[in-house]
mmCIF file of C-alpha atoms and ligand atoms in Angstrom:
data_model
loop_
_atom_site.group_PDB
_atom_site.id
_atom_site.type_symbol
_atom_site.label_atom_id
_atom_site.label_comp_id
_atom_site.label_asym_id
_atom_site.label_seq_id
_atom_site.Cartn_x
_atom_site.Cartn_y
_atom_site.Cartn_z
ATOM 1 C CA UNK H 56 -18.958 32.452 -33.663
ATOM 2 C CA UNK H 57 -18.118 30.238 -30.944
ATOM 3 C CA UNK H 58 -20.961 27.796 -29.500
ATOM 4 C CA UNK H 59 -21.444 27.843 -25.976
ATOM 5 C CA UNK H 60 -22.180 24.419 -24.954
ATOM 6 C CA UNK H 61 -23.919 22.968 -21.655
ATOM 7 C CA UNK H 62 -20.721 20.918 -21.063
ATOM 8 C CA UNK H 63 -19.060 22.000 -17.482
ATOM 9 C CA UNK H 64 -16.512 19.491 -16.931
ATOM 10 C CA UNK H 65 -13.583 21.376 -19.013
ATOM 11 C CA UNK H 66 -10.854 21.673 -16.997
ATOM 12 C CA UNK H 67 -10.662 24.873 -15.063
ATOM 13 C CA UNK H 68 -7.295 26.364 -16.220
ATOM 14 C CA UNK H 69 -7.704 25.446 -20.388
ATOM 15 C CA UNK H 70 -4.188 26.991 -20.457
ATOM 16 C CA UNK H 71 -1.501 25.372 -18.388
ATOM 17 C CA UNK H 72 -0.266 27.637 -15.854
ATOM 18 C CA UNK H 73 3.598 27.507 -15.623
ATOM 19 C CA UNK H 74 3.629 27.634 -11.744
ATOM 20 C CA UNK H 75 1.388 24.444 -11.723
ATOM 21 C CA UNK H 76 3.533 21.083 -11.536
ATOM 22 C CA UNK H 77 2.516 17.569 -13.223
ATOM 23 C CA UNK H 78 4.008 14.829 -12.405
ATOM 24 C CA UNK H 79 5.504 13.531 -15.528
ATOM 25 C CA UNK H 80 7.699 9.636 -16.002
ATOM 26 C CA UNK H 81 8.787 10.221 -11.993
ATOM 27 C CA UNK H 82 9.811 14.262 -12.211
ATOM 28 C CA UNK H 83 7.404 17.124 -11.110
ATOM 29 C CA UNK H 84 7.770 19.618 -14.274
ATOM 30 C CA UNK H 85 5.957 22.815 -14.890
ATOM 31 C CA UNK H 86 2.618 22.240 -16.342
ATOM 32 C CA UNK H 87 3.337 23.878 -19.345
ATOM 33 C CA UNK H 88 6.337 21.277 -20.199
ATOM 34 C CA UNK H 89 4.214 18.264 -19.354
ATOM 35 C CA UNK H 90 3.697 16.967 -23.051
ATOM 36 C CA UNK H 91 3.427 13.700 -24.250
ATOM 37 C CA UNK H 92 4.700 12.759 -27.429
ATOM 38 C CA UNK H 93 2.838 12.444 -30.763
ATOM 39 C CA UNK H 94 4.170 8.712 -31.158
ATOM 40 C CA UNK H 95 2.406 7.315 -28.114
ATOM 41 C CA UNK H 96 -0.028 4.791 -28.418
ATOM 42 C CA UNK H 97 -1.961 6.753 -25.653
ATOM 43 C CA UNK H 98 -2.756 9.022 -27.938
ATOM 44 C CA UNK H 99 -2.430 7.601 -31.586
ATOM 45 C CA UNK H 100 -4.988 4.638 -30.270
ATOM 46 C CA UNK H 101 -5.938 5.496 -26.853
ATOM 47 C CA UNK H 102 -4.116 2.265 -25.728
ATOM 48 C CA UNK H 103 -3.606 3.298 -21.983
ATOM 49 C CA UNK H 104 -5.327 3.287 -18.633
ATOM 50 C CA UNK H 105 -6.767 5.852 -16.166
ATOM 51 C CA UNK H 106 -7.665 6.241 -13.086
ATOM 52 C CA UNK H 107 -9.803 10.083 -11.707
ATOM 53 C CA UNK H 108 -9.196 10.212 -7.684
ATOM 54 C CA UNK H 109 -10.241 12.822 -5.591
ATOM 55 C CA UNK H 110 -9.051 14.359 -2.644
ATOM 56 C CA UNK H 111 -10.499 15.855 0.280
ATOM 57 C CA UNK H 112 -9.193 17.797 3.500
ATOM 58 C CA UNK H 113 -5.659 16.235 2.486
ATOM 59 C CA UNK H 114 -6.459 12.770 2.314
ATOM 60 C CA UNK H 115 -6.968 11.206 -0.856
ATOM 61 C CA UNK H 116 -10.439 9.121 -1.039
ATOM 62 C CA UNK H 117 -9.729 5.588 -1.598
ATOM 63 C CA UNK H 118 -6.439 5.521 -3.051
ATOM 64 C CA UNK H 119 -5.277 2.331 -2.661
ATOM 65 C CA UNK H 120 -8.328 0.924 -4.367
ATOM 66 C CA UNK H 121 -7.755 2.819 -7.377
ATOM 67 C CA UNK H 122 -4.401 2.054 -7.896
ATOM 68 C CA UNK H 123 -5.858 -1.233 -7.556
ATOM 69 C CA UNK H 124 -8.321 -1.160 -10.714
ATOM 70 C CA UNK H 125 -5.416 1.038 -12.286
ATOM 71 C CA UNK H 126 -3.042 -2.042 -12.085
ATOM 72 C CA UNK H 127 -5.619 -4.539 -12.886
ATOM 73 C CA UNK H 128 -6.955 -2.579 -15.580
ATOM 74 C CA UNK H 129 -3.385 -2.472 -17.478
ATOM 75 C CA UNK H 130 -3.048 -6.279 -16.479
ATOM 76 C CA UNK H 131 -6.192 -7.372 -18.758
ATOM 77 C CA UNK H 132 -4.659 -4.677 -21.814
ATOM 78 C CA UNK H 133 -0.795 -6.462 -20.752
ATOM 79 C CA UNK H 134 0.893 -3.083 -19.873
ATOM 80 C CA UNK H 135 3.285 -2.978 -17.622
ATOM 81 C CA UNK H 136 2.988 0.155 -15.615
ATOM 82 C CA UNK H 137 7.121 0.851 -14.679
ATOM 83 C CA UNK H 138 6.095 1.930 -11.112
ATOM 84 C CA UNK H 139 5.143 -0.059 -7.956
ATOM 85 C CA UNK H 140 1.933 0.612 -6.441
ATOM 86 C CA UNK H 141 3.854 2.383 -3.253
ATOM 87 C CA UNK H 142 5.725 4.825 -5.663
ATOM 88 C CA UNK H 143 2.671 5.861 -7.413
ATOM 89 C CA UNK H 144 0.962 6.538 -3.746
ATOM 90 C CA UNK H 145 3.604 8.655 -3.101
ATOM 91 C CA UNK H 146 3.554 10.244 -6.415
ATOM 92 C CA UNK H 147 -0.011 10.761 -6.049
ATOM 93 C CA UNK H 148 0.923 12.978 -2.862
ATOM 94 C CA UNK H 149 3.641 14.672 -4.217
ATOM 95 C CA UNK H 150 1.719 15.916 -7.211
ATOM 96 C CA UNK H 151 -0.573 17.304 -4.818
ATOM 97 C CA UNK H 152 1.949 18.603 -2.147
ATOM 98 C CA UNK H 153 3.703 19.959 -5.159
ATOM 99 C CA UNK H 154 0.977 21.860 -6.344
ATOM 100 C CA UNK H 155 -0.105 23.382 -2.577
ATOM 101 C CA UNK H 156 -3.463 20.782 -2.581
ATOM 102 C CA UNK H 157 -5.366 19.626 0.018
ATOM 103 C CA UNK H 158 -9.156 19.272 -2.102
ATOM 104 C CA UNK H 159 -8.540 18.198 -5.980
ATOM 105 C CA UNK H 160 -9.422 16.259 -8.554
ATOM 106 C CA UNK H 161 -6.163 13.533 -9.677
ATOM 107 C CA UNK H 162 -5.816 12.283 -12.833
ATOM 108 C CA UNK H 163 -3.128 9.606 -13.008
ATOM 109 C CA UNK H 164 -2.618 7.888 -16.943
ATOM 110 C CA UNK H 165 -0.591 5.082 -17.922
ATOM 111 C CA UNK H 166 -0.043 5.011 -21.651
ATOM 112 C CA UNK H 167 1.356 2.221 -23.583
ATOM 113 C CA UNK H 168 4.221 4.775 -24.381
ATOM 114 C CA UNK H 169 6.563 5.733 -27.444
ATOM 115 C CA UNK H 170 5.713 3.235 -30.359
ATOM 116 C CA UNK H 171 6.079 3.084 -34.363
ATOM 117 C CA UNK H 172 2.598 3.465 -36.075
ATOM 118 C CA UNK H 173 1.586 0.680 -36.505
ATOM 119 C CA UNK H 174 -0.742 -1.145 -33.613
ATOM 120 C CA UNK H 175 1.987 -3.420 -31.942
ATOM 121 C CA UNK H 176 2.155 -2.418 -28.487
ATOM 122 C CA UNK H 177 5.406 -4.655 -27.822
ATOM 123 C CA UNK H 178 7.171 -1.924 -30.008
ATOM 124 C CA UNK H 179 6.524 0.522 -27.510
ATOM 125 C CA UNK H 180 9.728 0.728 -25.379
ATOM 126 C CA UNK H 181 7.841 2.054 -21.760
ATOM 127 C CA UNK H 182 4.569 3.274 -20.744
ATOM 128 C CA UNK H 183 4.701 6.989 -20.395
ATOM 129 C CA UNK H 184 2.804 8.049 -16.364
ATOM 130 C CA UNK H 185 2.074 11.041 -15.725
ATOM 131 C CA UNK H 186 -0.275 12.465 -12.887
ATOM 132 C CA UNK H 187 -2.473 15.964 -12.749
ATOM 133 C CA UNK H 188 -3.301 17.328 -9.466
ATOM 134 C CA UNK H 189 -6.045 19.859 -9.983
ATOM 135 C CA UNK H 190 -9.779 20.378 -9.451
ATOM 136 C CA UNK H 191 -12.954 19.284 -11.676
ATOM 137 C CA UNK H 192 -17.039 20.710 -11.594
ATOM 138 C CA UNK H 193 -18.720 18.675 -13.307
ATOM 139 C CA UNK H 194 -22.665 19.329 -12.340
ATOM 140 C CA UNK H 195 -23.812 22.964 -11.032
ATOM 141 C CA UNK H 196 -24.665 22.902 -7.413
ATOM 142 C CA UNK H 197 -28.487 23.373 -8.263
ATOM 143 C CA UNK H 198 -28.739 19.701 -9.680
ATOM 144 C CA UNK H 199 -26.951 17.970 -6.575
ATOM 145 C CA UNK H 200 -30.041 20.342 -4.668
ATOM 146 C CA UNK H 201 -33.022 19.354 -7.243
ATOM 147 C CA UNK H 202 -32.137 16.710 -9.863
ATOM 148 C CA UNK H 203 -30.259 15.976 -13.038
ATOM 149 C CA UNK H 204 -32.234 15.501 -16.254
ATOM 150 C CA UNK H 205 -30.699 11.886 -18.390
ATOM 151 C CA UNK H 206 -31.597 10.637 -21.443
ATOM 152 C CA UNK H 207 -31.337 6.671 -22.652
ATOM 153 C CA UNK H 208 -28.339 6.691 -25.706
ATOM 154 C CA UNK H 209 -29.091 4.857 -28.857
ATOM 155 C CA UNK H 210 -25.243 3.997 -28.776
ATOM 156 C CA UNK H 211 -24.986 0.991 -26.163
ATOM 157 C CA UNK H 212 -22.279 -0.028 -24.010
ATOM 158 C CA UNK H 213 -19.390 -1.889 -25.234
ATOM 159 C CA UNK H 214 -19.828 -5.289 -25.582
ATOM 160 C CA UNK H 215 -17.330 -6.867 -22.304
ATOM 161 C CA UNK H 216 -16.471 -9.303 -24.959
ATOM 162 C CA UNK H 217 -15.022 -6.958 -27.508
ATOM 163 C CA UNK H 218 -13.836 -3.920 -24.562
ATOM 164 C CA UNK H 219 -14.478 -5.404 -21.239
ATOM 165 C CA UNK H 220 -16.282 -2.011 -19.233
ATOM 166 C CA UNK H 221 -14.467 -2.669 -16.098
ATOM 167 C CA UNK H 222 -11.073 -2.175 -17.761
ATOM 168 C CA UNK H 223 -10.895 1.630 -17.244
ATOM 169 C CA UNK H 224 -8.843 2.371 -21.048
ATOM 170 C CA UNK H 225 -7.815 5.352 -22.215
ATOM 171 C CA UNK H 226 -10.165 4.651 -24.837
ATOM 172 C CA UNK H 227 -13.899 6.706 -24.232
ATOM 173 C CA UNK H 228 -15.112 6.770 -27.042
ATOM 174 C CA UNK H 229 -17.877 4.199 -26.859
ATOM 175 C CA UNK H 230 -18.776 7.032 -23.293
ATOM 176 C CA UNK H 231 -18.265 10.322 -26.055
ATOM 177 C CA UNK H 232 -20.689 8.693 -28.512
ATOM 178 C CA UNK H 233 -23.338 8.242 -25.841
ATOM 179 C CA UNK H 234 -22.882 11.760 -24.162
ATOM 180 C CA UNK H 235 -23.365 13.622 -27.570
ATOM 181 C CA UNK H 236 -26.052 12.333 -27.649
ATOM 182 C CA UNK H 237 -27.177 13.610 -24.101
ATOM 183 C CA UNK H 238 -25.554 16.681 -24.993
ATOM 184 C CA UNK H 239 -27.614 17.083 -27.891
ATOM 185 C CA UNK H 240 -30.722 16.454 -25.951
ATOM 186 C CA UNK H 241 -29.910 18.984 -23.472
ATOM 187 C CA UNK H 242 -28.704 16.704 -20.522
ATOM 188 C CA UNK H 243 -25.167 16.279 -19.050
ATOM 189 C CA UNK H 244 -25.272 12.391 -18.116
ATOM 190 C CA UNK H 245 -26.562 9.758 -20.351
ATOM 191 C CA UNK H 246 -27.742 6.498 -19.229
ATOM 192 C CA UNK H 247 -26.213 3.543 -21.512
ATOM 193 C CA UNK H 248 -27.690 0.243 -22.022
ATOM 194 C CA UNK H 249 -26.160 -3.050 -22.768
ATOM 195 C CA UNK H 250 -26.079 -5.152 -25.881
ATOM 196 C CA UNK H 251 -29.232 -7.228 -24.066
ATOM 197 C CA UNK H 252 -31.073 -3.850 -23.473
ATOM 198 C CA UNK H 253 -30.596 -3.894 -19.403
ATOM 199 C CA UNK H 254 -28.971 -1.062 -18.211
ATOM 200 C CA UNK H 255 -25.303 -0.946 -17.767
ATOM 201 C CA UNK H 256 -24.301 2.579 -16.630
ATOM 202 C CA UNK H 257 -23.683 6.228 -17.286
ATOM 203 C CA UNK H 258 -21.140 7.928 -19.519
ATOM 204 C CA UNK H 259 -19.244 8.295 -16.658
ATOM 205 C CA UNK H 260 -21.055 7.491 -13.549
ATOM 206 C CA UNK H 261 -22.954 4.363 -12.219
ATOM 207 C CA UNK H 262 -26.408 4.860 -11.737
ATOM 208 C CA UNK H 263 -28.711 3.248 -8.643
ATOM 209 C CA UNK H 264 -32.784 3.258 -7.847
ATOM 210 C CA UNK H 265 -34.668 2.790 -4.943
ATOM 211 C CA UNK H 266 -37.916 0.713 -4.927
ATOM 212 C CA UNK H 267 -40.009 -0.818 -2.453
ATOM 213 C CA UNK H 268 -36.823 0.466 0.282
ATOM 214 C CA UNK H 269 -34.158 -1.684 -1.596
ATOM 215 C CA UNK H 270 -31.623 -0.388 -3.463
ATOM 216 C CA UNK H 271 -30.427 -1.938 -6.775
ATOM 217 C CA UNK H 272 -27.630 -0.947 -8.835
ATOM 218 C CA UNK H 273 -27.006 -3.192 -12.015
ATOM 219 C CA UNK H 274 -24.194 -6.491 -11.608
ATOM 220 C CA UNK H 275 -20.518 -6.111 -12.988
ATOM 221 C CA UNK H 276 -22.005 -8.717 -15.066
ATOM 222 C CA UNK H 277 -24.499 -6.076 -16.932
ATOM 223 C CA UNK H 278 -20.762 -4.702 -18.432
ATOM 224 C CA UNK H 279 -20.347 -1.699 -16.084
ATOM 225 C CA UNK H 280 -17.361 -0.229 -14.338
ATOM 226 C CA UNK H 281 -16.491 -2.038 -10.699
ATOM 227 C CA UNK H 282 -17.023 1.927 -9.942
ATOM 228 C CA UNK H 283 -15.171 2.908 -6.565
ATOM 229 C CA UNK H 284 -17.842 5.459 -5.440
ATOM 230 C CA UNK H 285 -20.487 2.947 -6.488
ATOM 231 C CA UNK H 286 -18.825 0.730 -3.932
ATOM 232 C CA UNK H 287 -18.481 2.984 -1.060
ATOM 233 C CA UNK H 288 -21.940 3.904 -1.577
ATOM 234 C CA UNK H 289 -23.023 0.033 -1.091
ATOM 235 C CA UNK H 290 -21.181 -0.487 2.205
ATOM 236 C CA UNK H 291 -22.640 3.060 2.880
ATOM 237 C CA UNK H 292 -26.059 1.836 2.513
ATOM 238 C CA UNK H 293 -25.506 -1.730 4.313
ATOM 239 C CA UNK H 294 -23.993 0.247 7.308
ATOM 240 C CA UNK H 295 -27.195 2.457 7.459
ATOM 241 C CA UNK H 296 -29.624 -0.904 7.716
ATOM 242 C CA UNK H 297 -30.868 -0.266 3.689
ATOM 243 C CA UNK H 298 -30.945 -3.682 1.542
ATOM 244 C CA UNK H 299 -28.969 -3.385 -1.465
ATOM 245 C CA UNK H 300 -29.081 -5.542 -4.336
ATOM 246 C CA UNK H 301 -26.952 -5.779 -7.522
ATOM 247 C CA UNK H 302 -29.709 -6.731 -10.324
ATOM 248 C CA UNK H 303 -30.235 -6.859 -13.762
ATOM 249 C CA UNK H 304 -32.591 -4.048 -14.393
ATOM 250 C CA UNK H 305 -34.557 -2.421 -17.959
ATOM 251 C CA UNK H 306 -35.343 1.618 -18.743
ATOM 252 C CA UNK H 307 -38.770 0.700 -17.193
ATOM 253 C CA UNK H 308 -37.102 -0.077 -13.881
ATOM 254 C CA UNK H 309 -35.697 3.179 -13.514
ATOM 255 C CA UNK H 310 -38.934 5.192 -15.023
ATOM 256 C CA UNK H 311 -40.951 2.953 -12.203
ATOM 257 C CA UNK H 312 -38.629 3.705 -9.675
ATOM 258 C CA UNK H 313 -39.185 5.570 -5.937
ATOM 259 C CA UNK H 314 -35.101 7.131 -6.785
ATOM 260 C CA UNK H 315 -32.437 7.478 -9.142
ATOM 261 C CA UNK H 316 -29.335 8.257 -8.736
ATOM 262 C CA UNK H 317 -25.839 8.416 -9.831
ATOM 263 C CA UNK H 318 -22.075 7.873 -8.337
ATOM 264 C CA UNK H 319 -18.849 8.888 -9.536
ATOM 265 C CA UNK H 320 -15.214 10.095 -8.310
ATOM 266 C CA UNK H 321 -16.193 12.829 -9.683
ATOM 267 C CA UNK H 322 -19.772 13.692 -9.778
ATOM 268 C CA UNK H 323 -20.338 12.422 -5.906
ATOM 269 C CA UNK H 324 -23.557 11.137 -5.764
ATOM 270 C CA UNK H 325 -26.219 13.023 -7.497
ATOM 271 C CA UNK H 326 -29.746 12.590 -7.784
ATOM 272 C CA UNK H 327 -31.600 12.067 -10.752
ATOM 273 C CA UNK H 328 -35.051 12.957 -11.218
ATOM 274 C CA UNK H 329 -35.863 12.820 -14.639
ATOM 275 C CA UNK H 330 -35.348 10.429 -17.439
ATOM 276 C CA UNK H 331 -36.243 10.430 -21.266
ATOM 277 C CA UNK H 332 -38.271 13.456 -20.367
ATOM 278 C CA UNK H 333 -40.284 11.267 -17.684
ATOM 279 C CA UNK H 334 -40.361 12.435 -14.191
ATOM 280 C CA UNK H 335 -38.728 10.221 -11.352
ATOM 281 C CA UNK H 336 -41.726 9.222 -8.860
ATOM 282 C CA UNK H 337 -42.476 13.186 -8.089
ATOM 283 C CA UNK H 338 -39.321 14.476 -9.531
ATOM 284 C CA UNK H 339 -37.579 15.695 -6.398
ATOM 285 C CA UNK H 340 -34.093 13.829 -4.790
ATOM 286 C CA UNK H 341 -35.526 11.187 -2.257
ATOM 287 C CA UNK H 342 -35.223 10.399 1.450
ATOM 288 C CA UNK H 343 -32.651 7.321 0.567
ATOM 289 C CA UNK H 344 -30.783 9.446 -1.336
ATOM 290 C CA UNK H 345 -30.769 12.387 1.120
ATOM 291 C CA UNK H 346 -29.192 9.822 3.147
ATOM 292 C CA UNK H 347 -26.641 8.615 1.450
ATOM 293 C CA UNK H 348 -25.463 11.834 0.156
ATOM 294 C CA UNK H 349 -25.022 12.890 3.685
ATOM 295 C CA UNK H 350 -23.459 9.571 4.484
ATOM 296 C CA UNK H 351 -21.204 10.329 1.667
ATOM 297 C CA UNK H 352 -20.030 13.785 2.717
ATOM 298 C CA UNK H 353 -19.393 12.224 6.284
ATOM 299 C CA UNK H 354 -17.485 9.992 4.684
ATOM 300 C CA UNK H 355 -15.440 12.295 2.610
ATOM 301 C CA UNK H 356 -14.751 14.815 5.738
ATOM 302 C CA UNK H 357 -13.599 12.315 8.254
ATOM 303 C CA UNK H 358 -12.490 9.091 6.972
ATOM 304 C CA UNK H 359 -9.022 8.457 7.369
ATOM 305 C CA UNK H 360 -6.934 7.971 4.228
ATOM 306 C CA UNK H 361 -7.120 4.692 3.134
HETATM 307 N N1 LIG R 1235 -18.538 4.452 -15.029
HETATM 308 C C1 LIG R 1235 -17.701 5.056 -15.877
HETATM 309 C C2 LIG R 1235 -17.809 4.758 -17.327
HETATM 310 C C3 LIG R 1235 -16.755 5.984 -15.401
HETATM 311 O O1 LIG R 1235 -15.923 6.594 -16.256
HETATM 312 C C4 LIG R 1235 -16.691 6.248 -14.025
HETATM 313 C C5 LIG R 1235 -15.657 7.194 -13.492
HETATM 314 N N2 LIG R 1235 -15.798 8.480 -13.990
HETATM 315 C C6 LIG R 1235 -17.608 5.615 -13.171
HETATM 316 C C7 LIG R 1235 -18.497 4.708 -13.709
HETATM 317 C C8 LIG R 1235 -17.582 5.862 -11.697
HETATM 318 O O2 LIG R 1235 -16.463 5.224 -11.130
HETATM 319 P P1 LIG R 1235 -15.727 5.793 -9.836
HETATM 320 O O3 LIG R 1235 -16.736 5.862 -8.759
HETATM 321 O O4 LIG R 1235 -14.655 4.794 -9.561
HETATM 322 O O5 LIG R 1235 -15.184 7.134 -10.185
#
């Protein structure tokens, strides 16, 4: 019997459709050919990077400051991605053009590449890119409207001194670990603390509260990802006359807080309203987060590609 499970961020085509086109080592090749081999590091260590980007009406969101992390985030693992950061702009759009997209969900991978099996990553001859142009749901529309349920994981964030958070690797399992056990709990985000108990960040989202009219979102330092929505969100909230302040912050924080919420390429931003089975403040998305939600889709509609 197969399990149905309250996961919704499988991809929408599970089987690749031939017509679709990947972008695969600088050649756009039928989805169904886009295979990487079972000799890369990618995927016999998950020694690679990542970067999810989203577009909207035809522009992609922020592109340039992915590529960005994407390149900085191979420079502290000492890949050398064989593209320049113009050819994988272009790439980006062609993957999309290619594929007849104007609104989608990118996911663009570096690998290490082709290797023996053993761990030496100088053995691998060239990172293997490729780049998927398609579309991603990750929370049902009724918990952007009323809330997402979290739960604190057991399993804390990695230490930045054994796998720095900000490098964006191929390697999730420290995220998987933690979002079991949300899963398990019955919620679709899990909130992960760092090895000094402060909060670091979500499985795959960074999280921000509102108190007292400020709004706080934990420091780089507190071994989080230099998230781009979490960013965008920040100069969203300066713009709009709200203080912001990147602090060190505990569970209790968040269970004492006014609003909770979470950003992500992929989730948006989303509101949280409960946590460990607590209710936020009175458990419905708040005015500050109304706000910059709308801010956000303004944001996303208009702003010229950049
Ligand atoms: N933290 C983690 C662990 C993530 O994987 C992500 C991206 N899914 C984020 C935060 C949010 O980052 P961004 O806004 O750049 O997508």
């Amino acid at each position: 019997m197969t399990q149905s499970s309250p996961q919704t961020d499988a991809p929408q085509t599970p089987t690749p459709d031939p017509s679709r086109r990947v972008w695969f080592n600088g050649e756009l090749i039928p989805a169904d050919q886009a295979k990487v081999s079972v000799f890369d590091h990618g995927l016999l260590y998950g020694d690679g990077v990542f970067e999810g980007i989203r577009a909207y009406n035809g522009r992609v969101l922020k592109l340039r400051t992915h590529l960005v992390r994407l390149y900085e985030s191979a420079a502290a693992i000492q890949l050398e991605i064989p593209y320049t950061l113009d050819e994988l702009t272009q790439a980006t759009h062609d993957a999309l053009e290619a594929n007849g997209l104007t609104d989608a969900y990118i996911r663009l991978c570096v690998t290490r590449g082709i290797g023996t099996l053993g761990l030496n990553p100088y053995l691998c001859d060239r990172a293997t890119t490729f780049i998927i142009a398609d579309s991603i749901t990750l929370y049902p529309a009724e918990m952007y409207a009323n809330g997402l349920s979290i739960v604190t994981a057991t399993t804390i964030r990695n230490h930045p001194k054994a796998l720095d958070p900000r490098i964006k690797s191929m390697n999730y399992l420290n995220n998987i670990l933690a979002k079991v056990e949300g899963i398990k709990a019955g919620c679709m985000e899990t909130l992960m603390l760092n090895h000094e108990g402060n909060v670091s960040e979500c499985t795959g989202d960074n999280i921000f509260i509102v108190s007292e009219g400020k709004l706080l979102t934990p420091p780089l330092s507190a071994g989080c990802l230099a998230g781009v929505t979490r960013n965008l969100v920040l100069e969203l909230a300066q713009q709009a006359g709200i203080e912001t302040r990147e602090t060190d912050m505990t569970t209790a924080d968040v269970y004492n807080a006014d609003e909770c919420f979470l950003t992500g390429t992929a989730a948006e931003v989303i509101p949280v309203t409960n946590i460990d089975g607590k209710p936020i403040a009175d458990a419905k998305p708040g005015p500050v987060t109304r706000q910059l939600l709308d801010a956000f889709h303004r944001v996303v509609a208009d702003a010229p590609e950049d």
